[in-house]
Tab-separated table of C-alpha atoms in Angstrom:
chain	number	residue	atom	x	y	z
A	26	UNK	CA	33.874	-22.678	23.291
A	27	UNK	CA	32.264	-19.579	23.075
A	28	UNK	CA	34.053	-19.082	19.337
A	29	UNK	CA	32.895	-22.288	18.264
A	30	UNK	CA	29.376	-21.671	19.020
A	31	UNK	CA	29.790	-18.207	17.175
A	32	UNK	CA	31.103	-19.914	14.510
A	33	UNK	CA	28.438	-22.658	13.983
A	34	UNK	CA	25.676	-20.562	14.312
A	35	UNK	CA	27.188	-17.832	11.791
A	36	UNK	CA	27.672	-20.936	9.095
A	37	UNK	CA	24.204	-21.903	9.741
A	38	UNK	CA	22.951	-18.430	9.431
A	39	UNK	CA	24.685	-18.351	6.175
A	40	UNK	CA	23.125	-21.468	4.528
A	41	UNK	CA	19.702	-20.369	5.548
A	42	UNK	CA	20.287	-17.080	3.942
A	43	UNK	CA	21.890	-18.221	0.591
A	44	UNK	CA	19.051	-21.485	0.865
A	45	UNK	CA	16.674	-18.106	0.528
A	46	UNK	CA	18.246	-16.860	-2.790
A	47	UNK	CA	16.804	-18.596	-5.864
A	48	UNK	CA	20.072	-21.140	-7.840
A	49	UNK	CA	18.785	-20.099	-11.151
A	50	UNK	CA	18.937	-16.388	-12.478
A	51	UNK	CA	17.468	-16.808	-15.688
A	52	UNK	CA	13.930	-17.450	-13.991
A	53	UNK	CA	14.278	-13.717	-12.772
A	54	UNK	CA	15.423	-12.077	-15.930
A	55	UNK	CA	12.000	-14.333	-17.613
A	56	UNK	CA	10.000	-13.266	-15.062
A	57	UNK	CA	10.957	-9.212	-15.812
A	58	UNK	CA	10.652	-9.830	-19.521
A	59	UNK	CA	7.555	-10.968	-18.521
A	60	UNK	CA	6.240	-8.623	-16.974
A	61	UNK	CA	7.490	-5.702	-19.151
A	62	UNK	CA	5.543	-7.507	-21.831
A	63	UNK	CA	2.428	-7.024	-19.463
A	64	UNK	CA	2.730	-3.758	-18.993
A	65	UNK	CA	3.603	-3.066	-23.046
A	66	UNK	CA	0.042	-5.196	-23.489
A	67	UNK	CA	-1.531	-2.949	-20.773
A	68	UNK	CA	-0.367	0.378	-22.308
A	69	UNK	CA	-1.838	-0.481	-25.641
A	70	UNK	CA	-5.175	-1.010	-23.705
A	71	UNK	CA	-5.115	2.333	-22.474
A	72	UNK	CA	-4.436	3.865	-25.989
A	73	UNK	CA	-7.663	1.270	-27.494
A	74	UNK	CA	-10.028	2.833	-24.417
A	75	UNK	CA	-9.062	6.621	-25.335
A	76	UNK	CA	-10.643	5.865	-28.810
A	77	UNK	CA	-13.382	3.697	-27.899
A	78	UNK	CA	-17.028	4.421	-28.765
A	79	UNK	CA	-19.247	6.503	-27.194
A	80	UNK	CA	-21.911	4.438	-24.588
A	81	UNK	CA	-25.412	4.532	-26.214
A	82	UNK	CA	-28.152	5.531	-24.237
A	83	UNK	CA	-31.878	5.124	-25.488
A	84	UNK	CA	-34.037	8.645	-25.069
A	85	UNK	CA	-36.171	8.589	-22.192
A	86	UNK	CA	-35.812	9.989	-18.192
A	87	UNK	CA	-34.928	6.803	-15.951
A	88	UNK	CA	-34.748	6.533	-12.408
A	89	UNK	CA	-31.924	5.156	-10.151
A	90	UNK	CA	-31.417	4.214	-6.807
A	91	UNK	CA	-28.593	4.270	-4.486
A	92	UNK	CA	-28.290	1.787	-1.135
A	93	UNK	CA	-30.718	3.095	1.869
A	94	UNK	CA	-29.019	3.641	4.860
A	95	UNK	CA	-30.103	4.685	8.959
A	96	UNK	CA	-31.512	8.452	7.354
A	97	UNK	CA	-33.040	7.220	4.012
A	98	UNK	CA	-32.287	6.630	0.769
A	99	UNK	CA	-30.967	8.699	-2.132
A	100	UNK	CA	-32.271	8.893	-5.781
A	101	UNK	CA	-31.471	10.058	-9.104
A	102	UNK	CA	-33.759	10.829	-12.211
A	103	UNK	CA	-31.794	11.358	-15.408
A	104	UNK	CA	-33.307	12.386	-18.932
A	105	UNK	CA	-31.689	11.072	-22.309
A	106	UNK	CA	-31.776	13.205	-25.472
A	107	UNK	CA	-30.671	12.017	-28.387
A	108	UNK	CA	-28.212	9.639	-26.740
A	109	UNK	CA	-26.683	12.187	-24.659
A	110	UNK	CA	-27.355	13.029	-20.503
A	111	UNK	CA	-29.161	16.628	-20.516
A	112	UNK	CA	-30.735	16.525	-17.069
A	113	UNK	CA	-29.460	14.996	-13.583
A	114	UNK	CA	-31.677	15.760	-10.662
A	115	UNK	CA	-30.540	14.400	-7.306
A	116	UNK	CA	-32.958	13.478	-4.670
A	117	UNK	CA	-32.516	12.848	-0.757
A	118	UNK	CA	-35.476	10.841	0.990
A	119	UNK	CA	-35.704	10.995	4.421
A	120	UNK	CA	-36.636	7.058	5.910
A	121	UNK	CA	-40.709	8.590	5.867
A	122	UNK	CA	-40.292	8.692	1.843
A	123	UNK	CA	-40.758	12.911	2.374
A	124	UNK	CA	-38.457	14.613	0.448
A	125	UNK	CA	-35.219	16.763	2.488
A	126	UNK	CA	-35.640	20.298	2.941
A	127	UNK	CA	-32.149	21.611	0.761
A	128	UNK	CA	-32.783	24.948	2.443
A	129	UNK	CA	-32.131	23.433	5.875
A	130	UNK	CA	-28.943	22.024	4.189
A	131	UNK	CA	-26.685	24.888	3.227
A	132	UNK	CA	-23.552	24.164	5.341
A	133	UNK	CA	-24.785	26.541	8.123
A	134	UNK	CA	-25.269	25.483	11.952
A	135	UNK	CA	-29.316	25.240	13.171
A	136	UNK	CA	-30.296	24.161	16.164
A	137	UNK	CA	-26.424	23.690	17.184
A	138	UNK	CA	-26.155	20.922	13.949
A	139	UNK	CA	-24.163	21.641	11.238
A	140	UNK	CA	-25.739	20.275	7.963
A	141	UNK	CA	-23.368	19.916	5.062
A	142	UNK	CA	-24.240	21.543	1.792
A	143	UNK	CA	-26.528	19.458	-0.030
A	144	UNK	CA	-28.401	21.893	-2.086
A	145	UNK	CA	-24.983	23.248	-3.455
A	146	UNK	CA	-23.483	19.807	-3.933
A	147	UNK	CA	-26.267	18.290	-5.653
A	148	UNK	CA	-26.593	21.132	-8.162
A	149	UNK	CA	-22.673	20.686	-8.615
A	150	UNK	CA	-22.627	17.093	-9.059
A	151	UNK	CA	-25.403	17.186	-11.380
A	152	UNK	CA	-23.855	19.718	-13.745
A	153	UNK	CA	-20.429	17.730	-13.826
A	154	UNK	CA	-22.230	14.147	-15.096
A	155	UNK	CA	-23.598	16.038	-17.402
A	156	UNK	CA	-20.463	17.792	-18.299
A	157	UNK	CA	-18.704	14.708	-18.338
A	158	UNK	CA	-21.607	12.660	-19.953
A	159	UNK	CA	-20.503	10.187	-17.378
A	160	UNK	CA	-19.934	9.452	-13.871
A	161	UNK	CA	-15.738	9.473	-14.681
A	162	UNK	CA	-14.116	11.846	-12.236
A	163	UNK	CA	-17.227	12.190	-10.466
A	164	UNK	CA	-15.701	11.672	-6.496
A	165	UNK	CA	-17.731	11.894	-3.584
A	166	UNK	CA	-17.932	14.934	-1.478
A	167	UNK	CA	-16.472	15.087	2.094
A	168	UNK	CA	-18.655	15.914	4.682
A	169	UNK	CA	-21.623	14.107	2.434
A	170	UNK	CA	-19.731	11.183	1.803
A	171	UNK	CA	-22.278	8.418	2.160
A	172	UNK	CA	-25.069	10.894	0.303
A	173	UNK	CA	-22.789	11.569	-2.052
A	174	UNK	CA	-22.233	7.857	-3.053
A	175	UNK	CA	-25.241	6.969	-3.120
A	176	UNK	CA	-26.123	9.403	-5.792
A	177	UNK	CA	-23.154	8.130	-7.609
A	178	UNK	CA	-24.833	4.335	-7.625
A	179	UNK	CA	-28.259	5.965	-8.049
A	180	UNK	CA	-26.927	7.198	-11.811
A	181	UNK	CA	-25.215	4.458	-12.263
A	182	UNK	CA	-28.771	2.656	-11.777
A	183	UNK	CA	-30.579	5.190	-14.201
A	184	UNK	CA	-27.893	4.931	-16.651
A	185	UNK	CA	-27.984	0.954	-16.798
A	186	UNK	CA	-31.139	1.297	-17.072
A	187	UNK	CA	-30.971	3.244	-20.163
A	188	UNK	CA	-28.424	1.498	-22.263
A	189	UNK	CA	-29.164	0.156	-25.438
């Protein structure tokens, strides 16, 4: 008895597994063709984006703003010159709409509360955008992460503010 039942249940076992396993192979071999074709298509895209144009910008200084949050909100005024970003200044408000005190953020412990480095990483940020005359490779900054991404939408603002 005990074979019998070992033997039923491994034929059933069997039929549900080859019931899995698709009858036609040709739809597999279409669906790869397919898909290498996608990623031929994509790969061309790439190669049409390294040779795109240049974003205008129109002259002027434009402000952005990023999303407020339980401390404030965080701010960014860029300046245009002849199309290109030449100044990035990064601004945290405190909820009162007073400005931070960058001195009090330097990385260093006061009053037993370790403040991250603002007034180095908004100097650094600012130089790469304009380095980079974008916001591409621009990553937030551990330990300032939510500051950090808000300055990132607050260009972003400024500079869809200033296209063409």
């Amino acid at each position: 008895m005990k074979k019998l039942s070992l033997l039923i249940f491994s034929l059933f076992a069997i039929g549900s597994i080859s019931a899995c396993n698709p009858e036609d192979t040709d739809d597999i071999t279409d669906t790869t063709e397919q898909t290498e074709q996608t990623d031929d298509t994509q790969d061309t895209t790439d190669q049409n984006n390294d040779t795109a144009e240049k974003i205008e910008y129109n002259d002027g200084t434009y402000t952005g703003y990023g999303d407020p949050w339980d401390y404030g909100y965080e701010t960014a005024d860029i300046t245009i010159e002849n199309g290109d970003i030449t100044q990035v200044v990064l601004h945290r408000w405190r909820n009162d709409d007073t400005e931070v005190d960058y001195d009090n953020w330097t990385g260093a412990e006061i009053d037993g509360k370790l403040y991250p480095n603002l007034k180095q990483y908004r100097l650094d940020m600012a130089s790469e955008i304009i380095d980079q005359q974008s916001l591409e490779g621009v990553d937030y900054i551990a330990g300032a992460t939510i500051t950090t991404e808000n300055w990132i939408l607050a260009v972003q603002d400024a500079l869809n503010k200033a296209l063409k």
